[in-house]
PDB file of C-alpha atoms in Angstrom:
ATOM      1  CA  ASP A  26     119.850 170.242 152.451  1.00 54.00           C
ATOM      2  CA  ALA A  27     118.241 173.648 152.965  1.00 63.00           C
ATOM      3  CA  LYS A  28     115.058 173.915 155.342  1.00 89.00           C
ATOM      4  CA  THR A  29     111.612 173.828 154.168  1.00 95.00           C
ATOM      5  CA  THR A  30     108.557 175.189 156.052  1.00 96.00           C
ATOM      6  CA  GLN A  31     105.181 173.501 155.628  1.00 97.00           C
ATOM      7  CA  PRO A  32     102.022 174.122 157.367  1.00 97.00           C
ATOM      8  CA  ASN A  33     101.159 171.340 159.809  1.00 97.00           C
ATOM      9  CA  SER A  34      97.900 170.026 158.622  1.00 98.00           C
ATOM     10  CA  MET A  35      95.445 171.355 155.799  1.00 98.00           C
ATOM     11  CA  GLU A  36      91.878 170.186 155.272  1.00 97.00           C
ATOM     12  CA  SER A  37      89.898 169.871 152.005  1.00 96.00           C
ATOM     13  CA  ASN A  38      86.880 168.567 150.191  1.00 96.00           C
ATOM     14  CA  GLU A  39      86.675 165.738 148.057  1.00 96.00           C
ATOM     15  CA  GLU A  40      86.808 166.367 144.423  1.00 96.00           C
ATOM     16  CA  GLU A  41      87.900 169.839 145.068  1.00 96.00           C
ATOM     17  CA  PRO A  42      91.545 171.175 144.138  1.00 96.00           C
ATOM     18  CA  VAL A  43      94.209 171.240 146.944  1.00 97.00           C
ATOM     19  CA  HIS A  44      97.006 173.667 147.062  1.00 98.00           C
ATOM     20  CA  LEU A  45      99.490 172.566 149.582  1.00 98.00           C
ATOM     21  CA  PRO A  46     102.595 175.473 150.060  1.00 98.00           C
ATOM     22  CA  CYS A  47     105.990 174.868 151.099  1.00 98.00           C
ATOM     23  CA  ASN A  48     108.487 177.820 151.706  1.00 97.00           C
ATOM     24  CA  HIS A  49     112.202 177.462 151.215  1.00 95.00           C
ATOM     25  CA  SER A  50     113.763 180.987 151.154  1.00 94.00           C
ATOM     26  CA  THR A  51     117.494 179.407 151.748  1.00 91.00           C
ATOM     27  CA  ILE A  52     117.230 177.370 148.454  1.00 92.00           C
ATOM     28  CA  SER A  53     120.366 177.425 146.237  1.00 89.00           C
ATOM     29  CA  GLY A  54     120.573 177.636 142.569  1.00 87.00           C
ATOM     30  CA  THR A  55     121.004 173.900 142.153  1.00 87.00           C
ATOM     31  CA  ASP A  56     118.460 172.653 144.713  1.00 91.00           C
ATOM     32  CA  TYR A  57     115.807 170.544 143.217  1.00 92.00           C
ATOM     33  CA  ILE A  58     112.287 170.763 144.906  1.00 95.00           C
ATOM     34  CA  HIS A  59     110.998 167.165 145.571  1.00 95.00           C
ATOM     35  CA  TRP A  60     107.482 166.184 147.039  1.00 97.00           C
ATOM     36  CA  TYR A  61     106.692 162.817 148.593  1.00 98.00           C
ATOM     37  CA  ARG A  62     103.720 161.598 150.255  1.00 98.00           C
ATOM     38  CA  GLN A  63     103.076 159.015 152.790  1.00 97.00           C
ATOM     39  CA  LEU A  64      99.824 157.377 153.279  1.00 95.00           C
ATOM     40  CA  PRO A  65      98.711 155.665 156.445  1.00 91.00           C
ATOM     41  CA  SER A  66     100.618 152.530 156.984  1.00 89.00           C
ATOM     42  CA  GLN A  67     102.895 152.643 153.805  1.00 94.00           C
ATOM     43  CA  GLY A  68     106.080 153.835 152.763  1.00 96.00           C
ATOM     44  CA  PRO A  69     106.941 157.351 151.249  1.00 97.00           C
ATOM     45  CA  GLU A  70     105.928 157.729 147.882  1.00 97.00           C
ATOM     46  CA  TYR A  71     107.012 159.857 145.145  1.00 96.00           C
ATOM     47  CA  VAL A  72     104.885 162.613 143.836  1.00 97.00           C
ATOM     48  CA  ILE A  73     106.853 165.203 141.899  1.00 97.00           C
ATOM     49  CA  HIS A  74     109.549 167.048 141.501  1.00 95.00           C
ATOM     50  CA  GLY A  75     111.402 170.180 139.631  1.00 95.00           C
ATOM     51  CA  LEU A  76     114.157 172.521 139.531  1.00 93.00           C
ATOM     52  CA  THR A  77     112.740 175.791 138.016  1.00 94.00           C
ATOM     53  CA  SER A  78     109.928 175.350 135.707  1.00 93.00           C
ATOM     54  CA  ASN A  79     106.479 174.082 136.599  1.00 94.00           C
ATOM     55  CA  VAL A  80     105.966 170.323 136.338  1.00 95.00           C
ATOM     56  CA  ASN A  81     102.917 168.226 135.607  1.00 96.00           C
ATOM     57  CA  ASN A  82     102.136 164.596 135.838  1.00 94.00           C
ATOM     58  CA  ARG A  83      99.710 161.954 136.380  1.00 92.00           C
ATOM     59  CA  MET A  84      99.404 162.600 139.865  1.00 91.00           C
ATOM     60  CA  ALA A  85      99.949 166.438 140.450  1.00 96.00           C
ATOM     61  CA  SER A  86     101.421 169.760 139.527  1.00 97.00           C
ATOM     62  CA  LEU A  87     104.312 171.610 140.911  1.00 98.00           C
ATOM     63  CA  ALA A  88     104.201 175.454 140.528  1.00 98.00           C
ATOM     64  CA  ILE A  89     107.572 177.071 141.502  1.00 97.00           C
ATOM     65  CA  ALA A  90     107.866 180.786 142.361  1.00 96.00           C
ATOM     66  CA  GLU A  91     109.861 182.903 140.030  1.00 95.00           C
ATOM     67  CA  ASP A  92     112.523 183.506 142.569  1.00 95.00           C
ATOM     68  CA  ARG A  93     112.237 179.951 143.679  1.00 95.00           C
ATOM     69  CA  LYS A  94     111.673 180.572 147.550  1.00 96.00           C
ATOM     70  CA  SER A  95     108.395 178.748 147.515  1.00 97.00           C
ATOM     71  CA  SER A  96     106.662 176.135 145.655  1.00 97.00           C
ATOM     72  CA  THR A  97     102.966 174.732 145.571  1.00 98.00           C
ATOM     73  CA  LEU A  98     101.689 171.208 145.316  1.00 98.00           C
ATOM     74  CA  ILE A  99      98.515 171.238 143.423  1.00 98.00           C
ATOM     75  CA  LEU A 100      96.240 167.896 143.588  1.00 97.00           C
ATOM     76  CA  HIS A 101      93.708 169.070 140.873  1.00 94.00           C
ATOM     77  CA  ARG A 102      90.588 166.946 142.222  1.00 95.00           C
ATOM     78  CA  ALA A 103      91.355 165.348 145.521  1.00 95.00           C
ATOM     79  CA  THR A 104      90.081 161.959 146.659  1.00 96.00           C
ATOM     80  CA  LEU A 105      89.838 160.185 149.985  1.00 96.00           C
ATOM     81  CA  ARG A 106      92.789 158.310 148.840  1.00 95.00           C
ATOM     82  CA  ASP A 107      94.980 161.449 148.863  1.00 97.00           C
ATOM     83  CA  ALA A 108      94.697 161.789 152.566  1.00 97.00           C
ATOM     84  CA  ALA A 109      98.399 161.496 153.496  1.00 97.00           C
ATOM     85  CA  VAL A 110     101.205 163.344 154.841  1.00 97.00           C
ATOM     86  CA  TYR A 111     102.945 165.622 152.243  1.00 98.00           C
ATOM     87  CA  TYR A 112     106.849 166.155 152.317  1.00 97.00           C
ATOM     88  CA  CYS A 113     108.621 169.195 150.503  1.00 97.00           C
ATOM     89  CA  ILE A 114     112.368 168.153 150.349  1.00 95.00           C
ATOM     90  CA  LEU A 115     115.022 170.071 148.719  1.00 93.00           C
ATOM     91  CA  ARG A 116     117.611 168.118 147.204  1.00 89.00           C
ATOM     92  CA  GLY A 117     121.132 169.730 146.716  1.00 83.00           C
ATOM     93  CA  GLY A 118     124.725 168.935 147.316  1.00 72.00           C
ATOM     94  CA  GLY A 119     125.612 165.436 147.361  1.00 65.00           C
ATOM     95  CA  ALA A 120     123.288 162.924 146.138  1.00 57.00           C
ATOM     96  CA  ASP A 121     122.853 161.281 149.298  1.00 77.00           C
ATOM     97  CA  GLY A 122     119.415 160.776 151.474  1.00 87.00           C
ATOM     98  CA  LEU A 123     116.184 162.639 151.674  1.00 90.00           C
ATOM     99  CA  THR A 124     115.987 164.879 154.541  1.00 90.00           C
ATOM    100  CA  PHE A 125     112.148 164.631 155.878  1.00 93.00           C
ATOM    101  CA  GLY A 126     110.683 167.354 157.907  1.00 91.00           C
ATOM    102  CA  LYS A 127     107.208 166.879 159.564  1.00 93.00           C
ATOM    103  CA  GLY A 128     105.428 167.587 156.566  1.00 96.00           C
ATOM    104  CA  THR A 129     101.784 168.747 155.967  1.00 98.00           C
ATOM    105  CA  HIS A 130      99.057 166.172 157.121  1.00 97.00           C
ATOM    106  CA  LEU A 131      96.292 166.784 154.444  1.00 98.00           C
ATOM    107  CA  ILE A 132      92.759 165.465 155.657  1.00 97.00           C
ATOM    108  CA  ILE A 133      90.343 164.881 152.875  1.00 97.00           C
ATOM    109  CA  GLN A 134      86.494 165.534 153.963  1.00 96.00           C
ATOM    110  CA  PRO A 135      83.927 163.184 151.894  1.00 93.00           C
TER     111      PRO A 135
ATOM    112  CA  ASP B  13     103.564 148.663 144.062  1.00 87.00           C
ATOM    113  CA  SER B  14     106.685 150.103 143.875  1.00 88.00           C
ATOM    114  CA  GLY B  15     108.901 147.415 142.976  1.00 94.00           C
ATOM    115  CA  VAL B  16     110.853 147.655 145.973  1.00 97.00           C
ATOM    116  CA  THR B  17     110.460 144.489 148.188  1.00 98.00           C
ATOM    117  CA  GLN B  18     111.428 144.199 152.031  1.00 98.00           C
ATOM    118  CA  THR B  19     111.599 141.252 154.244  1.00 97.00           C
ATOM    119  CA  PRO B  20     110.426 140.397 156.780  1.00 97.00           C
ATOM    120  CA  LYS B  21     107.262 142.496 157.354  1.00 97.00           C
ATOM    121  CA  HIS B  22     107.273 142.266 161.056  1.00 97.00           C
ATOM    122  CA  LEU B  23     110.416 141.507 163.592  1.00 97.00           C
ATOM    123  CA  ILE B  24     109.823 141.161 167.577  1.00 98.00           C
ATOM    124  CA  THR B  25     113.094 140.522 169.241  1.00 98.00           C
ATOM    125  CA  ALA B  26     114.745 141.093 172.396  1.00 98.00           C
ATOM    126  CA  THR B  27     117.222 143.927 173.845  1.00 98.00           C
ATOM    127  CA  GLY B  28     120.578 142.857 173.126  1.00 98.00           C
ATOM    128  CA  GLN B  29     119.979 140.708 170.015  1.00 98.00           C
ATOM    129  CA  ARG B  30     120.965 141.361 166.357  1.00 98.00           C
ATOM    130  CA  VAL B  31     118.419 141.239 163.431  1.00 98.00           C
ATOM    131  CA  THR B  32     119.006 141.542 159.630  1.00 98.00           C
ATOM    132  CA  LEU B  33     116.514 143.202 157.186  1.00 98.00           C
ATOM    133  CA  ARG B  34     116.542 142.695 153.811  1.00 98.00           C
ATOM    134  CA  CYS B  35     115.501 144.779 150.545  1.00 98.00           C
ATOM    135  CA  SER B  36     115.693 144.008 147.227  1.00 98.00           C
ATOM    136  CA  PRO B  37     115.584 147.149 144.714  1.00 97.00           C
ATOM    137  CA  ARG B  38     113.401 147.685 141.548  1.00 96.00           C
ATOM    138  CA  SER B  39     114.885 146.093 138.639  1.00 94.00           C
ATOM    139  CA  GLY B  40     117.564 148.137 137.078  1.00 90.00           C
ATOM    140  CA  ASP B  41     118.099 150.384 140.046  1.00 93.00           C
ATOM    141  CA  LEU B  42     121.907 150.335 141.439  1.00 92.00           C
ATOM    142  CA  SER B  43     121.275 152.763 144.400  1.00 92.00           C
ATOM    143  CA  VAL B  44     119.701 151.474 147.648  1.00 95.00           C
ATOM    144  CA  TYR B  45     118.775 153.889 150.472  1.00 95.00           C
ATOM    145  CA  TRP B  46     117.916 152.909 154.282  1.00 97.00           C
ATOM    146  CA  TYR B  47     115.740 155.353 156.379  1.00 97.00           C
ATOM    147  CA  GLN B  48     114.174 154.472 159.965  1.00 97.00           C
ATOM    148  CA  GLN B  49     110.945 156.047 160.868  1.00 97.00           C
ATOM    149  CA  SER B  50     110.029 156.597 164.678  1.00 94.00           C
ATOM    150  CA  LEU B  51     107.539 158.381 166.514  1.00 87.00           C
ATOM    151  CA  ASP B  52     109.873 160.818 168.189  1.00 85.00           C
ATOM    152  CA  GLN B  53     112.548 161.191 165.465  1.00 85.00           C
ATOM    153  CA  GLY B  54     110.423 160.944 162.415  1.00 90.00           C
ATOM    154  CA  LEU B  55     111.863 159.896 158.970  1.00 93.00           C
ATOM    155  CA  GLN B  56     115.632 159.561 159.078  1.00 95.00           C
ATOM    156  CA  PHE B  57     118.107 158.491 156.359  1.00 95.00           C
ATOM    157  CA  LEU B  58     120.606 156.128 157.607  1.00 96.00           C
ATOM    158  CA  ILE B  59     122.812 154.925 154.431  1.00 95.00           C
ATOM    159  CA  GLN B  60     123.132 154.882 151.048  1.00 93.00           C
ATOM    160  CA  TYR B  61     124.879 152.106 148.662  1.00 93.00           C
ATOM    161  CA  TYR B  62     125.496 152.712 144.885  1.00 91.00           C
ATOM    162  CA  ASN B  63     126.536 149.415 142.885  1.00 92.00           C
ATOM    163  CA  GLY B  64     127.973 147.625 146.065  1.00 94.00           C
ATOM    164  CA  GLU B  65     129.913 150.525 147.412  1.00 93.00           C
ATOM    165  CA  GLU B  66     128.928 152.814 150.436  1.00 93.00           C
ATOM    166  CA  ARG B  67     128.076 156.088 148.959  1.00 89.00           C
ATOM    167  CA  ALA B  68     126.612 158.336 151.779  1.00 90.00           C
ATOM    168  CA  LYS B  69     125.888 158.176 155.399  1.00 92.00           C
ATOM    169  CA  GLY B  70     123.157 159.818 157.422  1.00 92.00           C
ATOM    170  CA  ASN B  71     122.300 159.280 161.185  1.00 88.00           C
ATOM    171  CA  ILE B  72     123.377 155.609 161.361  1.00 95.00           C
ATOM    172  CA  LEU B  73     124.462 154.221 164.590  1.00 96.00           C
ATOM    173  CA  GLU B  74     127.676 152.581 165.040  1.00 97.00           C
ATOM    174  CA  ARG B  75     125.711 149.398 166.098  1.00 97.00           C
ATOM    175  CA  PHE B  76     124.092 149.476 162.580  1.00 98.00           C
ATOM    176  CA  SER B  77     125.681 148.351 159.449  1.00 97.00           C
ATOM    177  CA  ALA B  78     124.704 147.654 155.804  1.00 98.00           C
ATOM    178  CA  GLN B  79     125.874 146.372 152.719  1.00 97.00           C
ATOM    179  CA  GLN B  80     124.713 145.671 149.392  1.00 97.00           C
ATOM    180  CA  PHE B  81     125.603 142.393 147.333  1.00 97.00           C
ATOM    181  CA  PRO B  82     126.383 141.726 143.634  1.00 96.00           C
ATOM    182  CA  ASP B  83     122.941 141.282 142.812  1.00 96.00           C
ATOM    183  CA  LEU B  84     122.269 144.501 144.294  1.00 96.00           C
ATOM    184  CA  HIS B  85     119.851 143.345 147.214  1.00 97.00           C
ATOM    185  CA  SER B  86     120.992 144.981 150.494  1.00 98.00           C
ATOM    186  CA  GLU B  87     120.901 144.109 154.126  1.00 98.00           C
ATOM    187  CA  LEU B  88     120.502 146.408 157.058  1.00 98.00           C
ATOM    188  CA  ASN B  89     122.038 144.673 160.182  1.00 98.00           C
ATOM    189  CA  LEU B  90     120.969 146.331 163.754  1.00 98.00           C
ATOM    190  CA  SER B  91     122.963 144.830 166.738  1.00 98.00           C
ATOM    191  CA  SER B  92     122.927 145.212 170.503  1.00 98.00           C
ATOM    192  CA  LEU B  93     119.282 146.196 170.066  1.00 98.00           C
ATOM    193  CA  GLU B  94     117.799 148.637 172.359  1.00 97.00           C
ATOM    194  CA  LEU B  95     114.091 149.538 172.895  1.00 97.00           C
ATOM    195  CA  GLY B  96     114.805 152.824 171.019  1.00 95.00           C
ATOM    196  CA  ASP B  97     115.306 150.740 167.966  1.00 97.00           C
ATOM    197  CA  SER B  98     112.005 149.975 167.711  1.00 97.00           C
ATOM    198  CA  ALA B  99     110.921 151.519 164.393  1.00 97.00           C
ATOM    199  CA  LEU B 100     109.704 151.174 161.029  1.00 98.00           C
ATOM    200  CA  TYR B 101     112.788 150.759 158.574  1.00 98.00           C
ATOM    201  CA  PHE B 102     112.201 151.518 154.944  1.00 98.00           C
ATOM    202  CA  CYS B 103     114.538 150.942 152.087  1.00 98.00           C
ATOM    203  CA  ALA B 104     114.160 153.105 148.729  1.00 97.00           C
ATOM    204  CA  SER B 105     116.093 152.426 145.371  1.00 95.00           C
ATOM    205  CA  SER B 106     116.918 154.878 142.572  1.00 92.00           C
ATOM    206  CA  VAL B 107     118.479 154.677 139.342  1.00 86.00           C
ATOM    207  CA  GLY B 108     122.157 154.232 138.889  1.00 66.00           C
ATOM    208  CA  VAL B 109     123.668 157.542 138.115  1.00 68.00           C
ATOM    209  CA  ALA B 110     126.527 159.271 140.060  1.00 62.00           C
ATOM    210  CA  GLY B 111     127.040 162.522 141.476  1.00 65.00           C
ATOM    211  CA  THR B 112     124.618 165.420 141.445  1.00 67.00           C
ATOM    212  CA  GLU B 113     122.859 164.120 138.583  1.00 67.00           C
ATOM    213  CA  ALA B 114     121.192 161.666 141.019  1.00 70.00           C
ATOM    214  CA  LEU B 115     119.210 164.830 142.406  1.00 74.00           C
ATOM    215  CA  ASN B 116     117.149 164.959 139.595  1.00 78.00           C
ATOM    216  CA  TYR B 117     115.901 161.202 140.272  1.00 85.00           C
ATOM    217  CA  GLU B 118     112.860 160.030 142.491  1.00 91.00           C
ATOM    218  CA  GLN B 119     113.603 157.236 145.010  1.00 94.00           C
ATOM    219  CA  TYR B 120     111.169 154.465 145.374  1.00 96.00           C
ATOM    220  CA  PHE B 121     110.169 153.167 148.593  1.00 97.00           C
ATOM    221  CA  GLY B 122     109.553 149.564 149.982  1.00 98.00           C
ATOM    222  CA  PRO B 123     106.595 148.573 152.503  1.00 97.00           C
ATOM    223  CA  GLY B 124     109.009 148.526 155.332  1.00 97.00           C
ATOM    224  CA  THR B 125     109.712 146.400 158.067  1.00 98.00           C
ATOM    225  CA  ARG B 126     108.293 147.050 161.472  1.00 97.00           C
ATOM    226  CA  LEU B 127     110.678 146.130 164.373  1.00 98.00           C
ATOM    227  CA  THR B 128     109.779 145.772 167.902  1.00 97.00           C
ATOM    228  CA  VAL B 129     112.462 145.439 170.377  1.00 98.00           C
ATOM    229  CA  THR B 130     111.025 144.097 174.087  1.00 97.00           C
TER     230      THR B 130
END
């Protein structure tokens, strides 16, 4: 899987939008962009994924740059429960396991 | 609740011993993945099974093995345990599609088994 780069940590206030960036300049044309998060003391949790177009679901939105070299996970209104480590993962080639990096530690201030 | 169950929640054992971790995937999911999370290595993919057959291998040690049974539950066997094997072990499941089509599907993770080797 191609490499992704994320900030180590970000801080935001409760009830405000949060934009989590991810750079993936070596992405290939068939790589899907997946986002997972891991809340404290829990297993990873799927958030959203996309290929080329922006995606929305009940948890978040995924904005994908036109050249696909970067993407942004958008939490529209952060709550304390959104405090977690967020992982941006590219999936391509064989359908094997996820390659987790260090992710972004999101801190939500009340 | 992801629908993926793992037992036991906690396991404490001594070096040199063997343990078995169990995972039941979400209803209907044919793929099972095993991951290890340790403080120094982070989350690492170990192995994948699809409908009873080994599909892909990651950073799995030779002392570790897994299998998936006809009822689709999976077991991860860890033997000759060392202190460094202490970690959280997660199982994940995904829908049963083959090949690159699986890239378009998410994985659902269980709550994990915390293994402590003393």
